[in-house]
Amino acid sequence: MPYYAEVILPLALLQNYTYSIPAHLQTEVAVGKRVIVQFGKRRLYTALVSAVHQKAPDGFTPKEILEVEDTAPIIGNNQLKLWQWMANYYLCTQGEVMTAALPAGLKLESETVVLKNHLKKVLDEDLTDSEFLIVEALENQESLSIKEIAEITGLKNPLKIIQQLLGKHYILLEEELKTGYKPRQKRMVRLAEKYEGEGMASLFEELSRAPKQKELILSYYKLLGDLKRENEDAPAEVKLLASKLIKYSGASASSLKGLEDKGIFEIYFDKPFEPTLDTQPEDFYELNEQQSVAFDELQTIYKEKDVALLHGVTSSGKTEIYVRFIQQALHAHKQVLYLVPEIALTTQLITRLKKYFGKQVLVFHSRFSDRERVETWLKLVENPNEPYIVIGARSSVFLPFQNLNFVIIDEEHETSFKQFDPAPRYHARDTAIVLASLYGAKVLLGSATPAIETYTNALSGKYGLVTMSKRHQNLPMPEIQCVDLKQARKKKEMRGHFSDALLKEIKEVLKNGKQVILFQNRRGFSTMIQCQSCAHVTQCKHCDISLTYHKHIDLLRCHYCGYSRQVPSKCPACGSYEIKALGFGTEKLEDDLKLQLPEANIKRMD
């Protein structure tokens, strides 16, 4: 009896599609595996199997699955349930969730490839100049991509010419799949076995007429000798990187390739890259009285509730409480997800957690290369029972956890947890709570200023609530002084954009040899350029928002799409020359501050 598979395509489609499973693939197709399918007339896609059944579809004959990409599922049932929930809750499709969830390296790309039709005789008079260029190029190489055809013809969009050649039967089209991921491997070099020991003499005779290759061999022996002396205590074989040999010898890659072709050198690849850890795990800090009480209260809450809010002021020591819960989960051979709102926060946190948990710490965020993200993904798939802690930004909720036990959402109030565009427009905090419920895991929300909805849930009893009101070691809370700039201007207590009170404090700090940070939530010199005659504001032609003036590059720039243009010398609306820069950003403040404090060392970072 035939089998069928429901697949999720990485497209904004309202439904999943049914494909038949050919007999030779029936034992290989399984839920959570990637398969290659044809969708439409020519396009090939990587789809994900969401169900396998024997119910034939009504009214049409389904296409067959072409190929199975995975030996084991890369997505579990809980991830598929999460995708379904996200599609329903955030009003999008499962295909859009799939596109957001999988790293690019796990999604194959389909690219149209043009081939020559060898059955068609070429008639010069039948072809235009551009068409002839394409046919001539196909005489010299087997296939051409659309991009290569555009370069040959000089056309930005060569699809019309390709369509014409198809109509004249000079070319054929084929879909070619390309993958973006290969495991990171080290390219190594070693001498062929027959040239070791006594074979060395014959080797130099063989290379008597190839001085560059002979020099490369001598460099190989010198470098290998140096490495052996450096690693004389290591019992393992000393391995030599091909790139290191080329750099050390000053030879070219072609010389190395020549020696490989002669069978003198063997080029091989070492095992996939594994990041090393420089630091040894350290002992935990002892919790103070406030931290111990908070930890015990949370333990009690988790007997009845799955989600708790830790409302602790800045520097109250919330991270050390997180560490204790992480320790508990890892000791039970479970997995932990630690969500942070910004990538910038992860570096310091990773260093801190690696001191405690060593190689059990995995990192996942968009600043990592696609290869590194795929390796983290596959590590979780291939080691389902390994106790890992994953630190990452919002996209970490999509990872294929097998044994999730605890979820920490630090700074849960942050708007960075919300994805605004493109779909799915999800909130990582809420999604992580749903993810935890699928695994029966506990959730700890941490914040000094909780979101209103979170605090309401805590006060109503839906979530547990623990408060830490004192800073670590009873440090005093920072003093906050508000200055009414409107009143300061009336009283003539302003120097440019700075109040007298602020300048006084800055001077006092600098006098004591300390540093000052000034925050301004606008980049550039001024926020807009406006005509004083007709009030016209120069706007972005794409985004319809005012352009920001950047003085150091003397350009107007859109901070949404990156569009830039020269500063107009006159108003484009009325022709007036009375154009004025309004508002201020970091560049303007830097200039003003240099006038107010000429002796200070001022740097701008934006």
Coordinates of C-alpha atoms in Angstrom, one line a residue:
M1 CA 0.0 0.0 0.0
P2 CA 1.4 3.4 -0.9
Y3 CA 2.6 5.9 1.7
Y4 CA 2.2 9.7 1.6
A5 CA 3.9 12.6 3.4
E6 CA 2.6 16.0 4.5
V7 CA 5.4 18.5 4.0
I8 CA 6.0 22.1 5.2
L9 CA 7.4 24.2 2.4
P10 CA 9.5 27.3 3.3
L11 CA 6.9 29.6 1.6
A12 CA 4.0 31.7 2.8
L13 CA 1.4 29.0 1.9
L14 CA -1.8 28.6 3.8
Q15 CA -1.6 24.8 3.8
N16 CA 0.8 22.0 3.8
Y17 CA 1.1 19.8 0.7
T18 CA 0.9 16.0 0.2
Y19 CA 3.6 14.1 -1.7
S20 CA 3.8 10.4 -2.4
I21 CA 6.7 8.4 -1.0
P22 CA 8.4 6.2 -3.7
A23 CA 9.0 2.6 -2.7
H24 CA 12.8 3.0 -2.4
L25 CA 12.4 5.9 0.1
Q26 CA 9.7 4.5 2.3
T27 CA 12.1 3.3 5.0
E28 CA 13.9 6.7 5.0
V29 CA 11.1 9.3 5.1
A30 CA 10.2 10.2 8.7
V31 CA 8.6 13.1 10.5
G32 CA 11.2 15.9 11.1
K33 CA 13.4 15.0 8.2
R34 CA 14.1 17.3 5.3
V35 CA 13.1 16.1 1.8
I36 CA 13.6 17.5 -1.7
V37 CA 10.3 18.1 -3.6
Q38 CA 9.3 19.8 -6.8
F39 CA 6.8 22.6 -6.3
G40 CA 5.4 24.3 -9.4
K41 CA 6.7 23.5 -12.9
R42 CA 10.4 23.7 -12.2
R43 CA 11.2 24.9 -8.7
L44 CA 12.8 22.5 -6.2
Y45 CA 12.6 23.1 -2.5
T46 CA 13.7 21.6 0.8
A47 CA 10.6 20.7 2.6
L48 CA 10.1 19.3 6.1
V49 CA 8.0 16.2 6.7
S50 CA 5.3 17.0 9.2
A51 CA 3.3 13.7 8.9
V52 CA 3.4 10.3 7.2
H53 CA 0.2 8.4 6.4
Q54 CA -1.5 6.0 3.9
K55 CA -4.6 8.2 3.1
A56 CA -4.5 9.0 -0.6
P57 CA -5.4 12.6 -1.5
D58 CA -8.8 13.2 -3.2
G59 CA -9.0 14.7 -6.7
F60 CA -5.3 14.7 -7.8
T61 CA -2.3 12.5 -8.1
P62 CA 0.5 13.8 -5.8
K63 CA 4.1 14.3 -7.0
E64 CA 6.8 12.1 -5.6
I65 CA 9.4 13.0 -3.1
L66 CA 12.7 13.2 -5.0
E67 CA 15.3 12.8 -2.2
V68 CA 15.7 12.5 1.6
E69 CA 18.3 14.8 3.0
D70 CA 18.7 13.5 6.6
T71 CA 19.6 10.2 8.1
A72 CA 17.9 11.3 11.4
P73 CA 15.2 13.9 12.1
I74 CA 16.5 17.4 12.6
I75 CA 13.2 18.6 14.2
G76 CA 11.4 16.9 17.0
N77 CA 7.6 16.6 17.7
N78 CA 7.7 19.4 20.3
Q79 CA 9.3 21.8 17.8
L80 CA 6.6 21.0 15.2
K81 CA 3.9 21.6 17.9
L82 CA 5.6 25.0 18.6
W83 CA 5.6 25.9 14.9
Q84 CA 1.9 25.1 14.7
W85 CA 1.2 27.2 17.8
M86 CA 3.2 30.1 16.4
A87 CA 1.4 29.9 13.1
N88 CA -2.0 30.1 14.8
Y89 CA -1.2 32.6 17.5
Y90 CA 0.9 35.0 15.4
L91 CA -1.4 34.7 12.3
C92 CA 1.3 33.4 9.8
T93 CA 2.0 30.2 8.0
Q94 CA 4.1 27.2 9.1
G95 CA 6.3 27.9 6.1
E96 CA 7.2 31.3 7.4
V97 CA 8.0 29.8 10.8
M98 CA 10.2 27.2 9.1
T99 CA 12.1 30.0 7.2
A100 CA 12.7 31.8 10.5
A101 CA 13.6 28.7 12.5
L102 CA 16.1 26.8 10.3
P103 CA 19.6 28.3 9.7
A104 CA 20.3 29.0 6.1
G105 CA 22.8 26.2 5.9
L106 CA 19.9 23.7 6.5
K107 CA 17.8 25.1 3.7
L108 CA 18.9 24.2 0.2
E109 CA 18.6 26.8 -2.5
S110 CA 17.2 26.1 -5.9
E111 CA 18.9 27.8 -8.8
T112 CA 17.9 27.6 -12.5
V113 CA 20.8 26.3 -14.6
V114 CA 20.9 26.7 -18.4
L115 CA 22.1 23.8 -20.6
K116 CA 22.8 23.6 -24.3
N117 CA 20.4 21.6 -26.5
H118 CA 22.8 19.5 -28.5
L119 CA 20.1 18.2 -30.8
K120 CA 19.6 21.7 -32.2
K121 CA 21.9 22.9 -35.0
V122 CA 23.1 26.5 -34.5
L123 CA 22.0 28.9 -37.3
D124 CA 23.8 32.3 -36.9
E125 CA 21.0 34.2 -38.8
D126 CA 18.5 32.8 -36.3
L127 CA 20.1 34.5 -33.3
T128 CA 20.5 38.0 -32.0
D129 CA 23.9 39.2 -30.8
S130 CA 23.1 38.6 -27.1
E131 CA 21.6 35.2 -27.9
F132 CA 24.7 34.2 -29.8
L133 CA 26.9 35.1 -26.9
I134 CA 24.9 32.7 -24.6
V135 CA 25.0 29.8 -27.2
E136 CA 28.7 30.4 -27.8
A137 CA 29.4 30.3 -24.1
L138 CA 27.6 27.0 -23.7
E139 CA 29.9 25.5 -26.4
N140 CA 32.8 26.1 -24.0
Q141 CA 31.2 25.1 -20.7
E142 CA 28.6 22.6 -19.7
S143 CA 26.1 24.9 -18.0
L144 CA 25.5 28.6 -17.0
S145 CA 23.6 30.1 -14.1
I146 CA 21.3 33.2 -14.6
K147 CA 24.0 35.3 -12.9
E148 CA 26.7 34.2 -15.3
I149 CA 24.4 34.9 -18.3
A150 CA 23.8 38.4 -16.9
E151 CA 27.5 39.0 -16.8
I152 CA 28.1 37.6 -20.3
T153 CA 25.4 39.7 -21.9
G154 CA 25.7 42.7 -19.7
L155 CA 22.0 42.6 -19.0
K156 CA 20.6 43.1 -15.5
N157 CA 17.6 40.8 -16.3
P158 CA 18.4 38.2 -19.0
L159 CA 15.2 36.2 -18.4
K160 CA 13.6 37.5 -21.6
I161 CA 16.5 36.3 -23.8
I162 CA 16.5 33.0 -22.0
Q163 CA 12.8 32.7 -22.8
Q164 CA 13.4 33.5 -26.5
L165 CA 16.2 30.8 -26.7
L166 CA 13.9 28.3 -25.0
G167 CA 11.3 29.1 -27.7
K168 CA 13.9 28.5 -30.4
H169 CA 14.9 25.2 -28.7
Y170 CA 18.6 26.2 -28.4
I171 CA 18.7 25.7 -24.6
L172 CA 17.3 23.5 -21.9
L173 CA 16.6 24.4 -18.2
E174 CA 17.6 22.3 -15.3
E175 CA 17.1 22.8 -11.5
E176 CA 20.3 22.4 -9.5
L177 CA 20.3 22.2 -5.7
K178 CA 23.0 23.9 -3.7
T179 CA 23.6 23.7 0.0
G180 CA 25.1 26.4 2.1
Y181 CA 26.6 24.2 4.8
K182 CA 29.7 22.0 5.0
P183 CA 31.3 21.0 8.3
R184 CA 34.2 23.2 9.1
Q185 CA 37.3 21.1 8.5
K186 CA 41.1 21.8 8.6
R187 CA 43.0 21.1 5.4
M188 CA 46.1 19.2 6.4
V189 CA 49.2 18.1 4.5
R190 CA 51.5 15.1 5.0
L191 CA 54.3 13.4 3.0
A192 CA 53.4 10.3 1.1
E193 CA 54.5 7.2 3.0
K194 CA 56.9 6.0 0.2
Y195 CA 59.0 9.1 0.7
E196 CA 59.5 8.7 4.4
G197 CA 62.9 7.5 5.8
E198 CA 65.1 6.1 3.0
G199 CA 62.8 7.4 0.3
M200 CA 63.9 10.9 1.1
A201 CA 67.0 10.7 -1.2
S202 CA 65.0 9.7 -4.2
L203 CA 62.6 12.5 -3.5
F204 CA 65.2 15.2 -3.8
E205 CA 66.6 13.6 -7.0
E206 CA 63.1 13.7 -8.4
L207 CA 62.8 17.4 -7.7
S208 CA 66.2 18.5 -8.9
R209 CA 64.6 20.4 -11.8
A210 CA 61.9 22.0 -9.7
P211 CA 63.6 24.4 -7.3
K212 CA 60.4 25.9 -5.9
Q213 CA 58.9 22.6 -5.1
K214 CA 62.2 21.4 -3.6
E215 CA 62.2 24.5 -1.4
L216 CA 58.6 23.7 -0.3
I217 CA 59.7 20.2 0.8
L218 CA 62.6 21.7 2.8
S219 CA 60.2 24.1 4.5
Y220 CA 57.9 21.2 5.3
Y221 CA 60.7 19.3 7.1
K222 CA 61.8 22.5 9.0
L223 CA 58.3 23.4 10.1
L224 CA 57.5 19.8 11.1
G225 CA 60.6 19.6 13.1
D226 CA 59.7 22.8 15.0
L227 CA 56.2 21.5 15.7
K228 CA 57.6 18.2 17.0
R229 CA 59.9 20.1 19.4
E230 CA 57.0 22.3 20.6
N231 CA 54.8 19.2 21.2
E232 CA 57.4 16.7 22.3
D233 CA 55.3 15.8 25.4
A234 CA 52.1 15.2 23.3
P235 CA 51.8 11.5 22.3
A236 CA 49.5 12.2 19.3
E237 CA 50.8 12.6 15.8
V238 CA 51.9 16.1 14.9
K239 CA 49.6 17.5 12.1
L240 CA 50.5 20.3 9.7
L241 CA 48.0 22.8 8.3
A242 CA 48.4 23.3 4.6
S243 CA 47.8 27.1 5.0
K244 CA 50.5 27.2 7.7
L245 CA 53.0 25.5 5.4
I246 CA 52.3 27.9 2.5
K247 CA 52.7 30.9 4.8
Y248 CA 55.9 29.6 6.4
S249 CA 57.5 28.7 3.1
G250 CA 56.3 31.7 1.1
A251 CA 55.4 29.3 -1.7
S252 CA 52.3 29.5 -3.8
A253 CA 49.2 27.2 -3.5
S254 CA 50.0 26.0 -7.1
S255 CA 53.4 24.6 -5.9
L256 CA 51.6 22.6 -3.2
K257 CA 49.0 21.4 -5.8
G258 CA 51.9 20.3 -8.1
L259 CA 53.4 18.2 -5.3
E260 CA 50.0 16.7 -4.6
D261 CA 49.6 15.8 -8.3
K262 CA 53.0 14.1 -8.3
G263 CA 51.9 11.9 -5.3
I264 CA 54.6 13.5 -3.0
F265 CA 52.2 15.3 -0.7
E266 CA 48.8 14.0 0.5
I267 CA 46.1 16.6 1.3
Y268 CA 43.5 15.4 3.8
F269 CA 40.9 17.0 6.1
D270 CA 41.0 16.8 9.8
K271 CA 37.9 16.2 11.9
P272 CA 35.3 19.0 12.0
F273 CA 36.2 22.1 14.0
E274 CA 35.5 21.9 17.7
P275 CA 35.8 25.1 19.7
T276 CA 38.3 24.8 22.6
L277 CA 37.9 26.2 26.0
D278 CA 40.7 28.2 27.6
T279 CA 39.3 28.5 31.1
Q280 CA 38.9 25.7 33.6
P281 CA 35.6 25.4 35.5
E282 CA 35.6 27.4 38.7
D283 CA 33.8 27.1 42.1
F284 CA 30.5 28.9 42.6
Y285 CA 30.2 32.1 44.6
E286 CA 28.5 31.7 48.0
L287 CA 25.0 33.1 48.0
N288 CA 24.4 36.0 50.4
E289 CA 21.4 35.9 52.7
Q290 CA 19.0 37.7 50.3
Q291 CA 20.0 35.5 47.4
S292 CA 19.6 32.3 49.5
V293 CA 16.1 33.4 50.6
A294 CA 15.1 34.2 47.0
F295 CA 16.5 30.8 45.8
D296 CA 14.5 28.9 48.4
E297 CA 11.3 30.8 47.7
L298 CA 11.6 30.0 44.0
Q299 CA 12.2 26.3 44.8
T300 CA 8.9 26.4 46.8
I301 CA 7.0 28.2 44.0
Y302 CA 8.1 25.7 41.4
K303 CA 6.3 22.9 43.3
E304 CA 3.0 24.5 42.3
K305 CA 3.7 26.9 39.4
D306 CA 5.7 26.6 36.2
V307 CA 6.6 30.3 35.7
A308 CA 8.1 32.7 38.3
L309 CA 9.2 36.3 38.1
L310 CA 12.4 37.3 39.9
H311 CA 12.0 41.0 40.5
G312 CA 15.4 42.2 41.6
V313 CA 16.9 45.6 41.5
T314 CA 20.1 46.1 39.4
S315 CA 23.2 44.5 41.0
S316 CA 21.1 42.4 43.4
G317 CA 22.8 39.2 42.2
K318 CA 20.1 37.6 40.0
T319 CA 22.7 35.9 37.8
E320 CA 24.0 33.8 40.7
I321 CA 20.5 32.5 41.3
Y322 CA 20.2 31.6 37.6
V323 CA 23.5 29.8 38.0
R324 CA 22.2 27.6 40.8
F325 CA 19.1 26.5 38.8
I326 CA 21.4 25.8 35.7
Q327 CA 23.6 23.7 38.0
Q328 CA 20.6 21.7 39.2
A329 CA 19.4 21.0 35.6
L330 CA 22.8 20.0 34.3
H331 CA 23.4 17.7 37.2
A332 CA 20.2 16.0 36.3
H333 CA 21.5 15.6 32.7
K334 CA 18.9 18.1 31.4
Q335 CA 19.2 21.0 29.1
V336 CA 18.8 24.8 29.8
L337 CA 17.8 27.7 27.6
Y338 CA 19.1 31.1 28.7
L339 CA 17.6 33.9 26.6
V340 CA 19.1 37.4 26.6
P341 CA 17.6 40.4 24.6
E342 CA 20.8 41.7 23.0
I343 CA 23.8 40.0 21.4
A344 CA 26.0 42.6 23.1
L345 CA 25.1 41.1 26.5
T346 CA 26.2 37.6 25.6
T347 CA 30.0 38.0 25.5
Q348 CA 30.3 38.9 29.2
L349 CA 27.7 36.3 30.2
I350 CA 29.4 33.5 28.2
T351 CA 32.7 34.2 29.8
R352 CA 31.1 34.1 33.2
L353 CA 29.1 30.9 32.6
K354 CA 32.0 29.1 30.9
K355 CA 34.0 29.6 34.1
Y356 CA 31.3 27.5 35.9
F357 CA 30.2 25.0 33.3
G358 CA 33.0 24.7 30.7
K359 CA 32.2 23.0 27.4
Q360 CA 28.5 22.5 28.4
V361 CA 27.9 26.1 27.3
L362 CA 26.6 26.5 23.7
V363 CA 26.0 29.9 22.1
F364 CA 23.5 30.7 19.3
H365 CA 22.8 34.1 17.8
S366 CA 22.7 35.9 14.5
R367 CA 26.3 37.3 14.7
F368 CA 27.6 33.8 14.4
S369 CA 28.4 32.5 11.0
D370 CA 25.8 30.2 9.4
R371 CA 28.3 27.3 9.8
E372 CA 28.6 27.9 13.5
R373 CA 24.8 28.0 14.0
V374 CA 24.4 24.8 12.0
E375 CA 27.0 23.1 14.1
T376 CA 25.2 24.1 17.3
W377 CA 21.9 22.9 15.8
L378 CA 23.4 19.5 14.8
K379 CA 25.1 19.2 18.2
L380 CA 21.7 19.3 19.9
V381 CA 20.3 16.8 17.4
E382 CA 23.1 14.3 17.6
N383 CA 23.5 14.5 21.4
P384 CA 19.9 14.4 22.7
N385 CA 20.8 13.4 26.2
E386 CA 23.8 15.6 26.6
P387 CA 23.3 18.3 29.4
Y388 CA 23.8 21.6 27.5
I389 CA 23.1 25.2 28.4
V390 CA 22.3 27.3 25.3
I391 CA 22.8 31.1 25.6
G392 CA 21.2 33.1 22.8
A393 CA 19.0 35.9 21.6
R394 CA 15.3 35.4 20.5
S395 CA 16.0 32.9 17.6
S396 CA 17.3 30.4 20.2
V397 CA 13.7 29.3 20.9
F398 CA 13.7 27.4 17.6
L399 CA 16.6 25.1 18.5
P400 CA 15.9 21.3 18.5
F401 CA 16.0 20.7 22.3
Q402 CA 15.5 17.1 23.3
N403 CA 15.6 17.3 27.0
L404 CA 14.7 20.9 28.0
N405 CA 14.3 21.3 31.8
F406 CA 14.7 25.0 32.6
V407 CA 14.3 28.3 30.7
I408 CA 15.8 31.6 31.9
I409 CA 14.6 34.9 30.3
D410 CA 16.8 37.7 31.5
E411 CA 15.7 41.3 31.2
E412 CA 12.3 39.9 30.2
H413 CA 10.8 43.4 29.7
E414 CA 13.1 44.2 26.8
T415 CA 11.4 45.0 23.5
S416 CA 14.3 43.3 21.6
F417 CA 12.5 40.0 22.4
K418 CA 9.8 41.0 19.9
Q419 CA 10.4 40.4 16.2
F420 CA 8.5 43.0 14.2
D421 CA 9.4 42.1 10.7
P422 CA 9.2 39.7 8.8
A423 CA 6.7 37.1 9.8
P424 CA 6.5 35.3 12.2
R425 CA 6.2 38.5 14.3
Y426 CA 6.7 36.6 17.6
H427 CA 7.7 37.5 21.1
A428 CA 10.5 35.3 22.3
R429 CA 9.5 35.6 25.9
D430 CA 6.0 34.3 25.3
T431 CA 7.1 31.7 22.8
A432 CA 9.7 30.4 25.3
I433 CA 7.0 30.0 27.9
V434 CA 5.0 27.9 25.5
L435 CA 8.1 25.9 24.5
A436 CA 8.8 25.2 28.2
S437 CA 5.2 23.9 28.7
L438 CA 5.7 21.4 25.9
Y439 CA 8.6 19.9 27.7
G440 CA 7.2 20.3 31.2
A441 CA 10.1 22.7 32.0
K442 CA 10.2 25.6 34.5
V443 CA 10.6 29.2 33.5
L444 CA 12.3 32.0 35.4
L445 CA 11.7 35.6 34.3
G446 CA 14.3 38.1 35.6
S447 CA 14.0 41.9 35.5
A448 CA 14.6 45.0 37.6
T449 CA 11.7 46.7 35.7
P450 CA 9.2 43.9 34.7
A451 CA 6.8 44.4 31.8
I452 CA 3.3 45.4 32.8
E453 CA 1.8 42.1 31.6
T454 CA 4.4 40.0 33.4
Y455 CA 4.0 42.0 36.7
T456 CA 0.2 41.7 36.4
N457 CA 0.4 37.9 36.0
A458 CA 2.7 37.8 39.0
L459 CA 0.5 39.9 41.2
S460 CA -2.7 37.9 40.2
G461 CA -1.0 34.6 41.1
K462 CA -0.7 33.2 37.6
Y463 CA 3.1 33.4 38.0
G464 CA 5.1 33.1 41.2
L465 CA 6.8 36.3 42.4
V466 CA 10.1 36.8 44.4
T467 CA 11.5 40.2 45.1
M468 CA 15.1 41.3 45.8
S469 CA 15.1 44.9 46.9
K470 CA 18.8 45.3 48.0
R471 CA 21.9 45.5 46.0
H472 CA 24.8 43.0 46.4
Q473 CA 26.9 43.8 49.5
N474 CA 24.4 46.5 50.4
L475 CA 25.8 49.0 47.8
P476 CA 23.8 52.2 47.7
M477 CA 21.4 52.7 44.8
P478 CA 22.6 55.2 42.2
E479 CA 21.5 58.7 42.8
I480 CA 19.2 60.0 40.1
Q481 CA 18.8 63.8 39.6
C482 CA 16.3 65.1 37.1
V483 CA 16.9 68.5 35.4
D484 CA 13.9 70.4 33.9
L485 CA 15.6 71.7 30.7
K486 CA 12.6 73.9 29.9
Q487 CA 13.0 75.8 33.1
A488 CA 16.8 75.8 32.7
R489 CA 16.4 77.5 29.3
K490 CA 14.1 80.1 30.8
K491 CA 16.6 80.8 33.6
K492 CA 19.5 80.9 31.0
E493 CA 21.2 77.9 32.7
M494 CA 21.9 76.1 29.5
R495 CA 25.3 75.9 27.6
G496 CA 24.3 74.6 24.2
H497 CA 22.5 71.3 24.8
F498 CA 23.9 70.9 28.3
S499 CA 22.5 72.2 31.6
D500 CA 24.9 74.0 34.1
A501 CA 24.1 71.2 36.6
L502 CA 25.3 68.5 34.1
L503 CA 28.5 70.3 33.1
K504 CA 29.3 70.9 36.8
E505 CA 29.0 67.1 37.5
I506 CA 31.0 66.2 34.4
K507 CA 33.8 68.6 35.4
E508 CA 33.8 67.2 39.0
V509 CA 34.1 63.6 37.8
L510 CA 36.9 64.5 35.3
K511 CA 38.8 66.4 38.0
N512 CA 38.8 63.2 40.1
G513 CA 40.3 61.2 37.2
K514 CA 37.1 59.2 36.5
Q515 CA 35.2 58.7 33.3
V516 CA 31.7 59.8 32.1
I517 CA 29.2 58.2 29.7
L518 CA 26.6 60.4 28.0
F519 CA 23.7 58.6 26.3
Q520 CA 21.8 60.1 23.4
N521 CA 19.2 58.1 21.5
R522 CA 19.9 59.6 18.1
R523 CA 22.8 59.1 15.8
G524 CA 24.1 61.7 13.4
F525 CA 24.5 65.5 13.7
S526 CA 20.8 66.6 13.3
T527 CA 17.6 64.6 13.0
M528 CA 16.2 66.6 10.0
I529 CA 16.8 69.3 7.4
Q530 CA 13.9 71.7 7.1
C531 CA 13.1 74.7 4.9
Q532 CA 12.4 77.8 7.0
S533 CA 10.2 79.2 4.2
C534 CA 7.8 76.4 3.4
A535 CA 8.6 73.9 6.3
H536 CA 9.4 71.2 3.8
V537 CA 11.4 68.3 5.4
T538 CA 13.8 66.2 3.2
Q539 CA 12.6 62.6 3.4
C540 CA 13.7 59.1 2.3
K541 CA 12.3 58.2 -1.1
H542 CA 11.7 54.6 0.1
C543 CA 10.5 55.0 3.7
D544 CA 8.8 58.4 3.8
I545 CA 10.7 59.4 7.0
S546 CA 13.0 62.4 7.6
L547 CA 16.7 61.9 6.6
T548 CA 19.3 62.3 9.3
Y549 CA 22.3 64.6 8.6
H550 CA 25.7 63.0 9.3
K551 CA 28.4 65.6 9.5
H552 CA 31.5 63.4 9.3
I553 CA 30.4 62.0 5.8
D554 CA 28.4 65.2 4.8
L555 CA 25.4 63.1 3.8
L556 CA 21.7 62.7 4.6
R557 CA 21.0 59.1 5.5
C558 CA 17.9 57.0 6.2
H559 CA 18.4 54.9 9.3
Y560 CA 15.7 52.4 8.2
C561 CA 16.9 51.3 4.7
G562 CA 20.3 52.9 4.4
Y563 CA 19.4 55.3 1.5
S564 CA 21.7 58.3 1.4
R565 CA 21.9 61.6 -0.6
Q566 CA 23.8 64.9 -0.7
V567 CA 22.6 67.8 1.4
P568 CA 20.4 70.0 -0.8
S569 CA 21.7 73.5 -1.3
K570 CA 18.2 74.8 -1.7
C571 CA 14.7 73.6 -0.8
P572 CA 13.5 71.1 -3.5
A573 CA 9.9 72.3 -2.9
C574 CA 10.1 76.1 -3.0
G575 CA 13.7 76.8 -4.1
S576 CA 14.5 78.8 -0.9
Y577 CA 18.0 78.8 0.4
E578 CA 16.9 79.2 4.0
I579 CA 17.5 75.5 5.0
K580 CA 18.1 74.7 8.7
A581 CA 19.3 71.6 10.5
L582 CA 17.0 70.8 13.4
G583 CA 17.3 68.3 16.3
F584 CA 20.6 66.9 17.5
G585 CA 22.3 63.5 17.6
T586 CA 25.6 62.1 19.0
E587 CA 27.8 64.0 16.5
K588 CA 26.2 67.4 17.5
L589 CA 26.7 66.6 21.2
E590 CA 30.3 65.6 20.6
D591 CA 31.0 69.0 18.9
D592 CA 29.2 71.0 21.6
L593 CA 31.0 69.1 24.4
K594 CA 34.4 69.8 22.8
L595 CA 33.6 73.5 22.9
Q596 CA 32.5 73.3 26.6
L597 CA 35.4 71.1 27.7
P598 CA 38.4 71.7 25.4
E599 CA 40.8 69.9 27.8
A600 CA 38.7 66.7 28.0
N601 CA 39.4 63.5 26.0
I602 CA 36.1 63.0 24.2
K603 CA 35.2 59.9 22.1
R604 CA 32.0 59.1 20.3
M605 CA 30.7 55.5 19.8
D606 CA 27.6 54.9 17.7

